[in-house]
GROMACS .gro file of C-alpha atoms in nm:
model
  511
    1MET     CA    1   8.406   3.488  -5.561
    2SER     CA    2   8.637   3.589  -5.302
    3ARG     CA    3   8.863   3.342  -5.418
    4LEU     CA    4   8.820   3.412  -5.766
    5ARG     CA    5   8.884   3.732  -5.721
    6ARG     CA    6   9.232   3.656  -5.489
    7ASP     CA    7   9.318   3.469  -5.769
    8ILE     CA    8   9.293   3.726  -6.031
    9TYR     CA    9   9.482   4.010  -5.828
   10ARG     CA   10   9.737   3.759  -5.717
   11LYS     CA   11   9.799   3.721  -6.098
   12LYS     CA   12   9.817   4.094  -6.201
   13LEU     CA   13  10.057   4.156  -5.870
   14ASP     CA   14  10.270   3.862  -5.974
   15ASN     CA   15  10.276   4.031  -6.360
   16LEU     CA   16  10.392   4.345  -6.243
   17LEU     CA   17  10.655   4.198  -5.986
   18GLN     CA   18  10.791   3.951  -6.205
   19ILE     CA   19  10.911   4.281  -6.457
   20ALA     CA   20  11.036   4.482  -6.187
   21GLU     CA   21  11.391   4.514  -6.149
   22ASP     CA   22  11.480   4.488  -5.741
   23GLU     CA   23  11.677   4.747  -5.686
   24ALA     CA   24  11.492   4.977  -5.894
   25PHE     CA   25  11.206   4.856  -5.716
   26PHE     CA   26  11.405   4.934  -5.379
   27THR     CA   27  11.474   5.279  -5.488
   28MET     CA   28  11.122   5.351  -5.585
   29ILE     CA   29  10.995   5.255  -5.225
   30TRP     CA   30  11.264   5.482  -5.061
   31ALA     CA   31  11.206   5.768  -5.250
   32ILE     CA   32  10.797   5.746  -5.229
   33ARG     CA   33  10.853   5.720  -4.824
   34ALA     CA   34  11.136   6.026  -4.861
   35ALA     CA   35  10.813   6.199  -5.026
   36GLN     CA   36  10.593   6.142  -4.774
   37THR     CA   37  10.808   6.211  -4.449
   38GLY     CA   38  10.920   6.549  -4.532
   39ARG     CA   39  11.178   6.513  -4.775
   40PRO     CA   40  11.049   6.568  -5.119
   41GLU     CA   41  11.349   6.734  -5.295
   42SER     CA   42  11.597   6.401  -5.180
   43ALA     CA   43  11.311   6.191  -5.356
   44ARG     CA   44  11.275   6.392  -5.703
   45PRO     CA   45  11.596   6.264  -5.864
   46PHE     CA   46  11.447   5.900  -5.817
   47LEU     CA   47  11.045   5.941  -5.886
   48ASN     CA   48  10.829   6.111  -6.071
   49PHE     CA   49  10.558   6.198  -5.855
   50PRO     CA   50  10.246   6.462  -5.886
   51PRO     CA   51  10.232   6.735  -5.609
   52GLN     CA   52   9.952   6.537  -5.438
   53ALA     CA   53  10.195   6.254  -5.346
   54VAL     CA   54  10.387   6.498  -5.099
   55THR     CA   55  10.125   6.406  -4.780
   56THR     CA   56  10.145   6.304  -4.441
   57GLU     CA   57   9.809   6.239  -4.435
   58ILE     CA   58   9.707   5.877  -4.408
   59SER     CA   59   9.342   5.902  -4.528
   60SER     CA   60   9.500   6.047  -4.881
   61LYS     CA   61   9.444   5.856  -5.160
   62PHE     CA   62   9.801   5.918  -5.268
   63ALA     CA   63   9.924   5.757  -4.921
   64ALA     CA   64  10.178   5.514  -5.004
   65HIS     CA   65  10.115   5.324  -4.647
   66PRO     CA   66  10.442   5.209  -4.521
   67TRP     CA   67  10.329   4.872  -4.382
   68LYS     CA   68  10.195   4.813  -4.751
   69CYS     CA   69  10.561   4.952  -4.886
   70GLU     CA   70  10.700   4.672  -4.636
   71THR     CA   71  10.471   4.404  -4.773
   72LEU     CA   72  10.537   4.517  -5.176
   73LEU     CA   73  10.918   4.522  -5.073
   74ASN     CA   74  10.891   4.139  -4.965
   75GLU     CA   75  10.691   4.015  -5.254
   76VAL     CA   76  10.910   4.161  -5.504
   77LEU     CA   77  11.202   3.940  -5.359
   78THR     CA   78  10.957   3.642  -5.401
   79ILE     CA   79  10.862   3.648  -5.745
   80PRO     CA   80  11.048   3.481  -6.010
   81LYS     CA   81  11.150   3.736  -6.291
   82LEU     CA   82  11.032   3.724  -6.645
   83GLN     CA   83  11.293   3.518  -6.859
   84ARG     CA   84  11.454   3.790  -7.048
   85ILE     CA   85  11.448   3.732  -7.440
   86GLN     CA   86  11.770   3.810  -7.649
   87VAL     CA   87  11.619   3.987  -7.956
   88GLY     CA   88  11.362   4.233  -7.914
   89PRO     CA   89  11.228   4.440  -7.656
   90ASN     CA   90  11.158   4.348  -7.307
   91ARG     CA   91  10.891   4.459  -7.059
   92THR     CA   92  10.985   4.649  -6.761
   93LEU     CA   93  10.819   4.802  -6.458
   94ASN     CA   94  10.925   5.177  -6.487
   95CYS     CA   95  11.018   5.254  -6.131
   96ASN     CA   96  11.079   5.586  -6.166
   97SER     CA   97  10.700   5.644  -6.233
   98TYR     CA   98  10.488   5.710  -5.976
   99ASN     CA   99  10.225   5.559  -6.160
  100ALA     CA  100  10.411   5.217  -6.155
  101LEU     CA  101  10.388   5.264  -5.762
  102ALA     CA  102  10.050   5.302  -5.765
  103ARG     CA  103   9.950   5.030  -5.985
  104ALA     CA  104  10.139   4.792  -5.738
  105LEU     CA  105   9.999   4.920  -5.469
  106ASN     CA  106   9.641   4.927  -5.558
  107THR     CA  107   9.633   4.591  -5.726
  108LEU     CA  108   9.786   4.480  -5.351
  109THR     CA  109   9.494   4.652  -5.195
  110LYS     CA  110   9.253   4.441  -5.384
  111LEU     CA  111   9.433   4.138  -5.339
  112GLU     CA  112   9.452   4.188  -4.989
  113SER     CA  113   9.060   4.266  -4.972
  114ALA     CA  114   9.010   3.945  -5.174
  115GLU     CA  115   9.161   3.786  -4.897
  116ASP     CA  116   9.010   3.951  -4.617
  117GLY     CA  117   8.691   3.791  -4.753
  118ILE     CA  118   8.823   3.450  -4.751
  119THR     CA  119   8.940   3.508  -4.427
  120LEU     CA  120   8.662   3.662  -4.265
  121LYS     CA  121   8.446   3.324  -4.374
  122ARG     CA  122   8.638   3.141  -4.078
  123VAL     CA  123   8.775   3.414  -3.830
  124SER     CA  124   8.561   3.639  -3.644
  125VAL     CA  125   8.637   4.059  -3.731
  126LEU     CA  126   8.738   4.100  -3.390
  127ASN     CA  127   9.033   3.847  -3.404
  128GLU     CA  128   9.118   4.048  -3.796
  129LEU     CA  129   9.131   4.400  -3.569
  130HIS     CA  130   9.409   4.265  -3.368
  131ARG     CA  131   9.597   4.165  -3.661
  132LEU     CA  132   9.511   4.476  -3.875
  133SER     CA  133   9.646   4.688  -3.541
  134GLN     CA  134   9.971   4.476  -3.539
  135ARG     CA  135  10.049   4.524  -3.881
  136GLN     CA  136   9.956   4.924  -3.887
  137PHE     CA  137   9.980   5.094  -3.526
  138GLU     CA  138  10.349   5.078  -3.516
  139TRP     CA  139  10.420   5.245  -3.795
  140GLN     CA  140  10.158   5.497  -3.731
  141ARG     CA  141  10.313   5.563  -3.386
  142GLY     CA  142  10.654   5.559  -3.573
  143PHE     CA  143  11.000   5.391  -3.472
  144LEU     CA  144  11.189   5.712  -3.381
  145SER     CA  145  11.101   5.836  -3.004
  146PHE     CA  146  11.332   5.935  -2.710
  147ALA     CA  147  11.099   5.683  -2.510
  148LYS     CA  148  11.170   5.392  -2.743
  149PHE     CA  149  11.563   5.463  -2.774
  150TYR     CA  150  11.590   5.482  -2.389
  151ARG     CA  151  11.387   5.202  -2.275
  152SER     CA  152  11.556   4.955  -2.505
  153ALA     CA  153  11.880   5.057  -2.424
  154PHE     CA  154  11.799   5.040  -2.043
  155ILE     CA  155  11.640   4.707  -2.089
  156TYR     CA  156  11.899   4.508  -2.293
  157GLY     CA  157  12.208   4.723  -2.119
  158GLY     CA  158  12.232   4.507  -1.836
  159THR     CA  159  12.597   4.390  -1.753
  160ARG     CA  160  12.474   4.008  -1.864
  161THR     CA  161  12.303   4.083  -2.207
  162ARG     CA  162  12.583   4.350  -2.313
  163ALA     CA  163  12.849   4.065  -2.239
  164PHE     CA  164  12.651   3.806  -2.401
  165PHE     CA  165  12.596   3.998  -2.691
  166GLU     CA  166  12.957   4.138  -2.746
  167ASP     CA  167  13.087   3.766  -2.698
  168ASP     CA  168  12.814   3.646  -2.954
  169LYS     CA  169  12.879   3.953  -3.246
  170GLY     CA  170  13.227   4.061  -3.177
  171PHE     CA  171  13.152   4.440  -3.076
  172ALA     CA  172  12.996   4.617  -2.829
  173LEU     CA  173  12.585   4.675  -2.820
  174SER     CA  174  12.662   5.076  -2.778
  175ASP     CA  175  12.864   5.035  -3.126
  176PHE     CA  176  12.579   4.863  -3.282
  177SER     CA  177  12.329   5.114  -3.195
  178LEU     CA  178  12.548   5.370  -3.307
  179ALA     CA  179  12.658   5.232  -3.628
  180CYS     CA  180  12.237   5.204  -3.695
  181PHE     CA  181  12.177   5.564  -3.599
  182GLY     CA  182  12.452   5.699  -3.820
  183LEU     CA  183  12.317   5.452  -4.128
  184LYS     CA  184  11.983   5.590  -4.052
  185THR     CA  185  12.124   5.914  -4.102
  186LEU     CA  186  12.317   5.827  -4.398
  187PHE     CA  187  12.003   5.689  -4.587
  188HIS     CA  188  11.784   5.993  -4.514
  189ASP     CA  189  11.897   6.170  -4.811
  190LYS     CA  190  11.992   5.878  -5.023
  191PRO     CA  191  11.873   5.538  -5.131
  192THR     CA  192  12.206   5.384  -5.151
  193VAL     CA  193  12.528   5.395  -4.910
  194ARG     CA  194  12.844   5.232  -5.060
  195ARG     CA  195  12.982   4.944  -4.824
  196GLY     CA  196  13.348   5.012  -4.733
  197GLY     CA  197  13.541   5.245  -4.521
  198GLY     CA  198  13.474   5.315  -4.189
  199MET     CA  199  13.319   5.546  -3.928
  200ASP     CA  200  13.623   5.645  -3.739
  201GLY     CA  201  13.527   6.001  -3.667
  202VAL     CA  202  13.289   5.853  -3.428
  203GLY     CA  203  13.480   5.577  -3.295
  204ILE     CA  204  13.353   5.288  -3.516
  205SER     CA  205  13.621   5.154  -3.685
  206GLU     CA  206  13.605   4.959  -4.047
  207THR     CA  207  13.623   4.572  -3.873
  208THR     CA  208  13.311   4.691  -3.644
  209LEU     CA  209  13.130   4.848  -3.902
  210ASN     CA  210  13.156   4.541  -4.115
  211ARG     CA  211  13.072   4.287  -3.906
  212VAL     CA  212  12.740   4.531  -3.804
  213TYR     CA  213  12.704   4.507  -4.199
  214ASP     CA  214  12.701   4.147  -4.186
  215LEU     CA  215  12.443   4.141  -3.886
  216ILE     CA  216  12.179   4.375  -4.037
  217SER     CA  217  12.199   4.335  -4.403
  218ILE     CA  218  12.167   4.029  -4.656
  219PRO     CA  219  12.309   3.990  -5.007
  220HIS     CA  220  12.052   4.032  -5.278
  221GLY     CA  221  12.062   3.667  -5.368
  222GLN     CA  222  12.034   3.518  -5.068
  223ALA     CA  223  11.738   3.774  -4.957
  224ARG     CA  224  11.556   3.633  -5.250
  225GLN     CA  225  11.579   3.287  -5.127
  226ARG     CA  226  11.527   3.390  -4.747
  227ALA     CA  227  11.180   3.557  -4.838
  228THR     CA  228  11.072   3.296  -5.012
  229GLN     CA  229  11.138   3.060  -4.752
  230ILE     CA  230  10.957   3.273  -4.474
  231ARG     CA  231  10.704   3.358  -4.715
  232ALA     CA  232  10.593   3.052  -4.852
  233GLY     CA  233  10.217   2.908  -4.795
  234SER     CA  234   9.907   3.029  -4.873
  235ALA     CA  235   9.845   3.287  -4.568
  236HIS     CA  236   9.720   3.626  -4.598
  237THR     CA  237   9.977   3.823  -4.784
  238GLY     CA  238   9.978   4.139  -4.566
  239TYR     CA  239  10.030   3.888  -4.238
  240LYS     CA  240  10.374   3.693  -4.363
  241ARG     CA  241  10.685   3.722  -4.203
  242SER     CA  242  10.876   4.025  -4.342
  243LEU     CA  243  11.265   3.997  -4.406
  244PHE     CA  244  11.354   4.363  -4.314
  245ARG     CA  245  11.266   4.314  -3.949
  246GLU     CA  246  11.555   4.120  -3.915
  247TYR     CA  247  11.771   4.286  -4.233
  248PRO     CA  248  11.674   4.618  -4.302
  249CYS     CA  249  11.923   4.655  -4.558
  250VAL     CA  250  11.989   4.450  -4.871
  251ALA     CA  251  12.315   4.397  -5.059
  252PHE     CA  252  12.348   4.484  -5.409
  253GLY     CA  253  12.657   4.416  -5.666
  254SER     CA  254  12.871   4.174  -5.735
  255LYS     CA  255  13.058   4.193  -5.410
  256GLY     CA  256  12.776   4.337  -5.227
  257GLU     CA  257  12.902   4.705  -5.235
  258ARG     CA  258  12.586   4.864  -5.257
  259LEU     CA  259  12.351   4.893  -4.940
  260HIS     CA  260  11.989   4.963  -4.990
  261ALA     CA  261  11.738   5.038  -4.675
  262PRO     CA  262  11.407   5.119  -4.845
  263LEU     CA  263  11.263   5.169  -4.495
  264PRO     CA  264  11.541   5.349  -4.322
  265ASP     CA  265  11.314   5.375  -4.011
  266LEU     CA  266  11.357   4.962  -3.959
  267LEU     CA  267  11.737   5.048  -3.884
  268MET     CA  268  11.630   5.203  -3.556
  269LEU     CA  269  11.367   4.900  -3.501
  270ARG     CA  270  11.644   4.696  -3.553
  271ALA     CA  271  11.892   4.861  -3.324
  272THR     CA  272  11.616   4.895  -3.045
  273THR     CA  273  11.378   4.675  -2.984
  274GLY     CA  274  11.513   4.402  -3.292
  275VAL     CA  275  11.802   4.348  -3.010
  276PHE     CA  276  11.578   4.068  -2.967
  277TYR     CA  277  11.683   3.886  -3.258
  278ASP     CA  278  12.043   3.877  -3.104
  279VAL     CA  279  11.959   3.766  -2.750
  280VAL     CA  280  11.698   3.566  -2.765
  281LYS     CA  281  11.932   3.269  -2.764
  282ALA     CA  282  12.104   3.368  -2.458
  283ASN     CA  283  12.072   3.163  -2.136
  284GLY     CA  284  11.855   3.214  -1.866
  285ASP     CA  285  12.031   3.470  -1.651
  286VAL     CA  286  12.057   3.711  -1.940
  287LYS     CA  287  11.638   3.685  -1.989
  288ASN     CA  288  11.603   3.736  -1.620
  289GLU     CA  289  11.800   4.048  -1.642
  290ILE     CA  290  11.638   4.148  -1.916
  291SER     CA  291  11.281   4.123  -1.718
  292GLY     CA  292  11.394   4.217  -1.412
  293ARG     CA  293  11.563   4.598  -1.593
  294PHE     CA  294  11.198   4.589  -1.751
  295GLU     CA  295  11.021   4.591  -1.392
  296THR     CA  296  11.255   4.859  -1.300
  297TYR     CA  297  11.216   5.097  -1.609
  298CYS     CA  298  10.832   5.058  -1.524
  299ILE     CA  299  10.891   5.120  -1.164
  300GLU     CA  300  11.089   5.430  -1.242
  301LEU     CA  301  10.869   5.557  -1.494
  302LEU     CA  302  10.571   5.562  -1.238
  303GLN     CA  303  10.772   5.718  -0.986
  304HIS     CA  304  10.840   6.010  -1.220
  305MET     CA  305  10.532   6.065  -1.344
  306LEU     CA  306  10.294   5.984  -1.062
  307PRO     CA  307  10.503   6.188  -0.789
  308SER     CA  308  10.232   6.201  -0.534
  309ARG     CA  309  10.166   5.816  -0.490
  310THR     CA  310  10.370   5.558  -0.374
  311ILE     CA  311  10.529   5.319  -0.597
  312ARG     CA  312  10.656   4.980  -0.410
  313PRO     CA  313  10.821   4.709  -0.608
  314SER     CA  314  10.781   4.340  -0.553
  315PHE     CA  315  10.857   4.187  -0.248
  316LYS     CA  316  10.832   3.796  -0.103
  317TYR     CA  317  10.617   3.695   0.161
  318THR     CA  318  10.542   3.352   0.289
  319VAL     CA  319  10.236   3.134   0.267
  320ARG     CA  320  10.216   2.798   0.417
  321LYS     CA  321  10.595   2.776   0.487
  322ASN     CA  322  10.612   2.868   0.103
  323ALA     CA  323  10.796   3.171  -0.049
  324ILE     CA  324  10.591   3.391  -0.294
  325ASP     CA  325  10.651   3.664  -0.503
  326SER     CA  326  10.440   3.950  -0.484
  327PRO     CA  327  10.339   4.096  -0.816
  328ASP     CA  328  10.622   4.320  -0.969
  329ILE     CA  329  10.475   4.668  -0.881
  330MET     CA  330  10.211   4.809  -0.619
  331LEU     CA  331  10.084   5.172  -0.635
  332SER     CA  332   9.923   5.325  -0.310
  333ASP     CA  333   9.680   5.613  -0.292
  334ALA     CA  334   9.670   5.741   0.084
  335SER     CA  335   9.707   5.413   0.278
  336ALA     CA  336   9.577   5.138   0.031
  337ILE     CA  337   9.700   4.940  -0.266
  338SER     CA  338   9.478   5.076  -0.556
  339VAL     CA  339   9.644   4.943  -0.852
  340VAL     CA  340   9.852   4.607  -0.893
  341PHE     CA  341  10.097   4.551  -1.180
  342GLU     CA  342  10.264   4.240  -1.310
  343CYS     CA  343  10.512   4.316  -1.597
  344LYS     CA  344  10.557   4.028  -1.856
  345ALA     CA  345  10.897   4.090  -2.088
  346ARG     CA  346  10.835   3.801  -2.345
  347ARG     CA  347  10.832   3.901  -2.670
  348MET     CA  348  10.572   3.832  -2.901
  349SER     CA  349  10.627   3.568  -3.181
  350TYR     CA  350  10.508   3.591  -3.504
  351GLU     CA  351  10.250   3.323  -3.437
  352ALA     CA  352  10.137   3.523  -3.171
  353ARG     CA  353  10.136   3.850  -3.339
  354PHE     CA  354   9.993   3.759  -3.705
  355SER     CA  355   9.809   3.387  -3.693
  356GLU     CA  356   9.417   3.352  -3.724
  357ASP     CA  357   9.410   3.173  -3.427
  358PRO     CA  358   9.710   3.350  -3.205
  359VAL     CA  359   9.587   3.159  -2.847
  360ALA     CA  360   9.606   2.806  -2.983
  361GLU     CA  361   9.950   2.841  -3.216
  362ALA     CA  362  10.121   3.012  -2.915
  363ARG     CA  363   9.973   2.901  -2.617
  364GLN     CA  364  10.279   2.893  -2.404
  365ALA     CA  365  10.323   3.232  -2.481
  366TYR     CA  366   9.964   3.340  -2.405
  367SER     CA  367   9.976   3.111  -2.123
  368GLU     CA  368  10.266   3.375  -1.969
  369VAL     CA  369  10.033   3.654  -2.011
  370ALA     CA  370   9.732   3.443  -1.854
  371LYS     CA  371   9.991   3.413  -1.554
  372GLY     CA  372  10.016   3.766  -1.504
  373VAL     CA  373   9.643   3.775  -1.458
  374PHE     CA  374   9.654   3.493  -1.196
  375GLN     CA  375   9.956   3.605  -0.980
  376ILE     CA  376   9.749   3.958  -0.943
  377TRP     CA  377   9.440   3.756  -0.848
  378ARG     CA  378   9.672   3.551  -0.594
  379PHE     CA  379   9.791   3.838  -0.431
  380VAL     CA  380   9.441   3.978  -0.385
  381SER     CA  381   9.306   3.616  -0.240
  382HIS     CA  382   9.606   3.607  -0.009
  383HIS     CA  383   9.503   3.931   0.117
  384ARG     CA  384   9.130   3.863   0.125
  385ARG     CA  385   9.263   3.566   0.375
  386SER     CA  386   9.503   3.773   0.564
  387LEU     CA  387   9.794   3.538   0.476
  388LEU     CA  388  10.000   3.860   0.466
  389GLY     CA  389  10.059   4.189   0.648
  390GLY     CA  390  10.139   4.524   0.519
  391GLU     CA  391   9.904   4.781   0.339
  392GLN     CA  392   9.536   4.706   0.280
  393LEU     CA  393   9.380   4.695  -0.073
  394ALA     CA  394   9.131   4.958  -0.193
  395ALA     CA  395   8.784   4.831  -0.233
  396ASP     CA  396   8.811   4.893  -0.625
  397VAL     CA  397   9.163   4.764  -0.634
  398GLN     CA  398   9.265   4.752  -1.019
  399GLY     CA  399   9.488   4.506  -1.188
  400VAL     CA  400   9.757   4.590  -1.496
  401VAL     CA  401   9.944   4.321  -1.683
  402LEU     CA  402  10.180   4.541  -1.824
  403THR     CA  403  10.401   4.421  -2.142
  404LEU     CA  404  10.688   4.455  -2.365
  405ASP     CA  405  10.513   4.400  -2.701
  406THR     CA  406  10.151   4.488  -2.802
  407TRP     CA  407  10.023   4.119  -2.710
  408LEU     CA  408   9.635   4.242  -2.679
  409SER     CA  409   9.595   4.540  -2.872
  410ALA     CA  410   9.218   4.553  -3.021
  411ALA     CA  411   9.217   4.181  -2.925
  412THR     CA  412   8.877   4.150  -2.748
  413THR     CA  413   8.808   3.785  -2.831
  414ILE     CA  414   9.171   3.702  -2.743
  415GLN     CA  415   9.153   3.877  -2.446
  416THR     CA  416   8.857   3.640  -2.332
  417GLU     CA  417   9.078   3.347  -2.406
  418VAL     CA  418   9.357   3.469  -2.200
  419PHE     CA  419   9.098   3.533  -1.888
  420ASN     CA  420   8.979   3.168  -1.957
  421LEU     CA  421   9.336   3.035  -1.930
  422ALA     CA  422   9.379   3.271  -1.580
  423ASN     CA  423   9.036   3.136  -1.435
  424LYS     CA  424   9.138   2.765  -1.490
  425MET     CA  425   9.480   2.833  -1.284
  426ALA     CA  426   9.280   3.032  -1.035
  427ASP     CA  427   9.029   2.702  -1.026
  428GLU     CA  428   9.275   2.467  -0.904
  429ASP     CA  429   9.253   2.661  -0.585
  430PRO     CA  430   8.924   2.559  -0.395
  431GLU     CA  431   9.003   2.888  -0.166
  432PHE     CA  432   8.987   3.132  -0.427
  433ALA     CA  433   8.677   3.367  -0.453
  434GLU     CA  434   8.514   3.543  -0.723
  435ALA     CA  435   8.584   3.881  -0.522
  436ASP     CA  436   8.980   3.759  -0.568
  437ARG     CA  437   8.905   3.794  -0.963
  438ILE     CA  438   8.919   4.161  -0.983
  439PRO     CA  439   8.919   4.366  -1.309
  440VAL     CA  440   9.264   4.324  -1.496
  441ILE     CA  441   9.332   4.511  -1.816
  442PHE     CA  442   9.665   4.447  -2.055
  443CYS     CA  443   9.842   4.744  -2.151
  444PRO     CA  444  10.168   4.775  -2.343
  445VAL     CA  445  10.442   4.976  -2.226
  446GLU     CA  446  10.463   5.185  -2.515
  447GLU     CA  447  10.071   5.305  -2.432
  448LEU     CA  448  10.180   5.345  -2.075
  449GLU     CA  449  10.415   5.600  -2.207
  450TYR     CA  450  10.210   5.759  -2.391
  451THR     CA  451   9.918   5.783  -2.175
  452LEU     CA  452  10.116   5.944  -1.874
  453GLY     CA  453  10.263   6.198  -2.124
  454THR     CA  454   9.922   6.315  -2.188
  455ALA     CA  455   9.728   6.253  -1.823
  456THR     CA  456   9.704   6.400  -1.491
  457GLU     CA  457   9.747   6.187  -1.181
  458ASN     CA  458   9.403   6.164  -1.128
  459SER     CA  459   9.299   6.121  -1.494
  460PHE     CA  460   9.531   5.834  -1.571
  461LEU     CA  461   9.404   5.641  -1.256
  462ALA     CA  462   9.061   5.705  -1.402
  463ALA     CA  463   9.150   5.563  -1.716
  464ILE     CA  464   9.279   5.253  -1.581
  465ALA     CA  465   8.952   5.203  -1.388
  466ALA     CA  466   8.775   5.293  -1.736
  467ALA     CA  467   8.954   5.033  -1.943
  468ALA     CA  468   8.809   4.750  -1.735
  469GLU     CA  469   8.495   4.828  -1.791
  470PRO     CA  470   8.327   4.598  -2.053
  471ARG     CA  471   8.266   4.880  -2.319
  472PHE     CA  472   8.639   4.951  -2.338
  473GLN     CA  473   8.755   4.575  -2.365
  474GLY     CA  474   8.992   4.592  -2.604
  475TRP     CA  475   9.043   4.956  -2.627
  476ALA     CA  476   9.401   5.119  -2.603
  477LEU     CA  477   9.465   5.286  -2.269
  478SER     CA  478   9.517   5.584  -2.422
  479ASN     CA  479   9.198   5.613  -2.624
  480VAL     CA  480   9.043   5.520  -2.310
  481HIS     CA  481   9.179   5.818  -2.167
  482GLU     CA  482   9.076   6.049  -2.428
  483GLN     CA  483   8.726   5.912  -2.425
  484ILE     CA  484   8.665   5.959  -1.987
  485ALA     CA  485   8.885   6.260  -1.988
  486ALA     CA  486   8.846   6.444  -2.335
  487GLY     CA  487   8.948   6.777  -2.140
  488VAL     CA  488   9.272   6.672  -2.054
  489LYS     CA  489   9.601   6.688  -2.279
  490GLN     CA  490   9.915   6.780  -2.082
  491ASP     CA  491  10.227   6.775  -2.247
  492ASN     CA  492  10.467   6.596  -1.974
  493GLU     CA  493  10.796   6.592  -2.067
  494TYR     CA  494  10.948   6.231  -2.120
  495PRO     CA  495  11.150   6.185  -1.767
  496PHE     CA  496  11.440   5.953  -1.905
  497GLU     CA  497  11.554   6.226  -2.223
  498ARG     CA  498  11.837   6.347  -2.045
  499ARG     CA  499  11.949   6.014  -1.958
  500LEU     CA  500  12.010   5.903  -2.280
  501ALA     CA  501  12.369   5.938  -2.259
  502GLU     CA  502  12.352   5.695  -1.934
  503VAL     CA  503  12.255   5.409  -2.197
  504TRP     CA  504  12.412   5.516  -2.507
  505PRO     CA  505  12.700   5.684  -2.441
  506TRP     CA  506  12.769   5.825  -2.791
  507TRP     CA  507  12.433   6.021  -2.741
  508ARG     CA  508  12.695   6.304  -2.569
  509LEU     CA  509  12.814   6.331  -2.951
  510LEU     CA  510  12.483   6.464  -3.078
  511GLU     CA  511  12.403   6.709  -2.744
   0.00000   0.00000   0.00000
């Protein structure tokens, strides 16, 4: 029955999108997002919508969830258009009407529901929760924050990384971020920006701006080809690749003169974490620099937010004449190490984020996360065997694998598989004891930032301890904190907000 329902709603969605004019459809999506992010007056010239559609409530029946809007934008590019007839009327989707949008969204929802039913016959609900969280949570948290801006600029702001970017692209990374920020501002109140001119007033020449356009935009015809290519196959519609993560703008017109960014927030995603697309092919020195700066960022964040604790970076020690690196960060309470952190800056592949069996399809990547667990256990084991001096470990020492991406969010069964990989690594050393395999949690750096922003020092450490309990496996650290410290709701300032101009020099223009 689910397959029949899927085919019915697949056909219904195709029938709607084949009569949609792509540029008008893009404008419709831009308008509903404007209406539902505090800009209804900017949206009204482009879309007729009822007053109830001006809402920020995710549970509202009028809400146009941005992750579904992103899916629709990709889908409209993949569906062949109904051939126009020369004589007589042609059916066209009225993209000025909220009703047309509602029909498309409702049909997509029913299609995805039918696909869920098929998927859940072969995939556990818990694995599906992982994919669901990967698709929705980033939109719910948003892409615009001081933490996101500073963190990405710092991590990708090393000398080698900036030099590689400029050599490869022909313009500076700081110019790229400024241009994207400027375009995001332009798209705030209008769905279309005309290509041409420059941002000379803020130091971006026309030549540089055109190179930025070439990097973040794709001509409409090529967009249709590319979207069709990356979304081919019978996978779940909601979890197929999105063209807009690499190209947040699509150029329309015979000369590509009209730029559309129907989801303008993705411009800032492209200029922050999306820099990954531009440096992924760099050599090992660049990648090592990025990893090192991620570790430095986490150390400095912890030092600022936990001033009464001692935060120590990695150090080398020798075991049987072999030089070994300690875990990346050690947090000491009084005279003992109470939390051991290992940082993993590797970005998630599409397979790691949205595959039905991510560990199998991205085993090398998940093995790197599992290695982080093993490295923490190895350090504990060497301490137990008195193979290194220095501070003692607390009896209840905890481990944390800090990740740059949301590797194991809402991923109970995937976490179990990662621990299985880590246990295999530990089993290769016959001197490993069960006591060495201390509790370890997985925490994306965004969760670390968010939790530190609301917690006291004591409640933060209590949340780390509680997060390792079986009842909280798969929970986000911030949710664990809310559960075990319900009365604690600090408003701790993000410590690097005033340092944005150090990593984005153009930020001074806004101060």
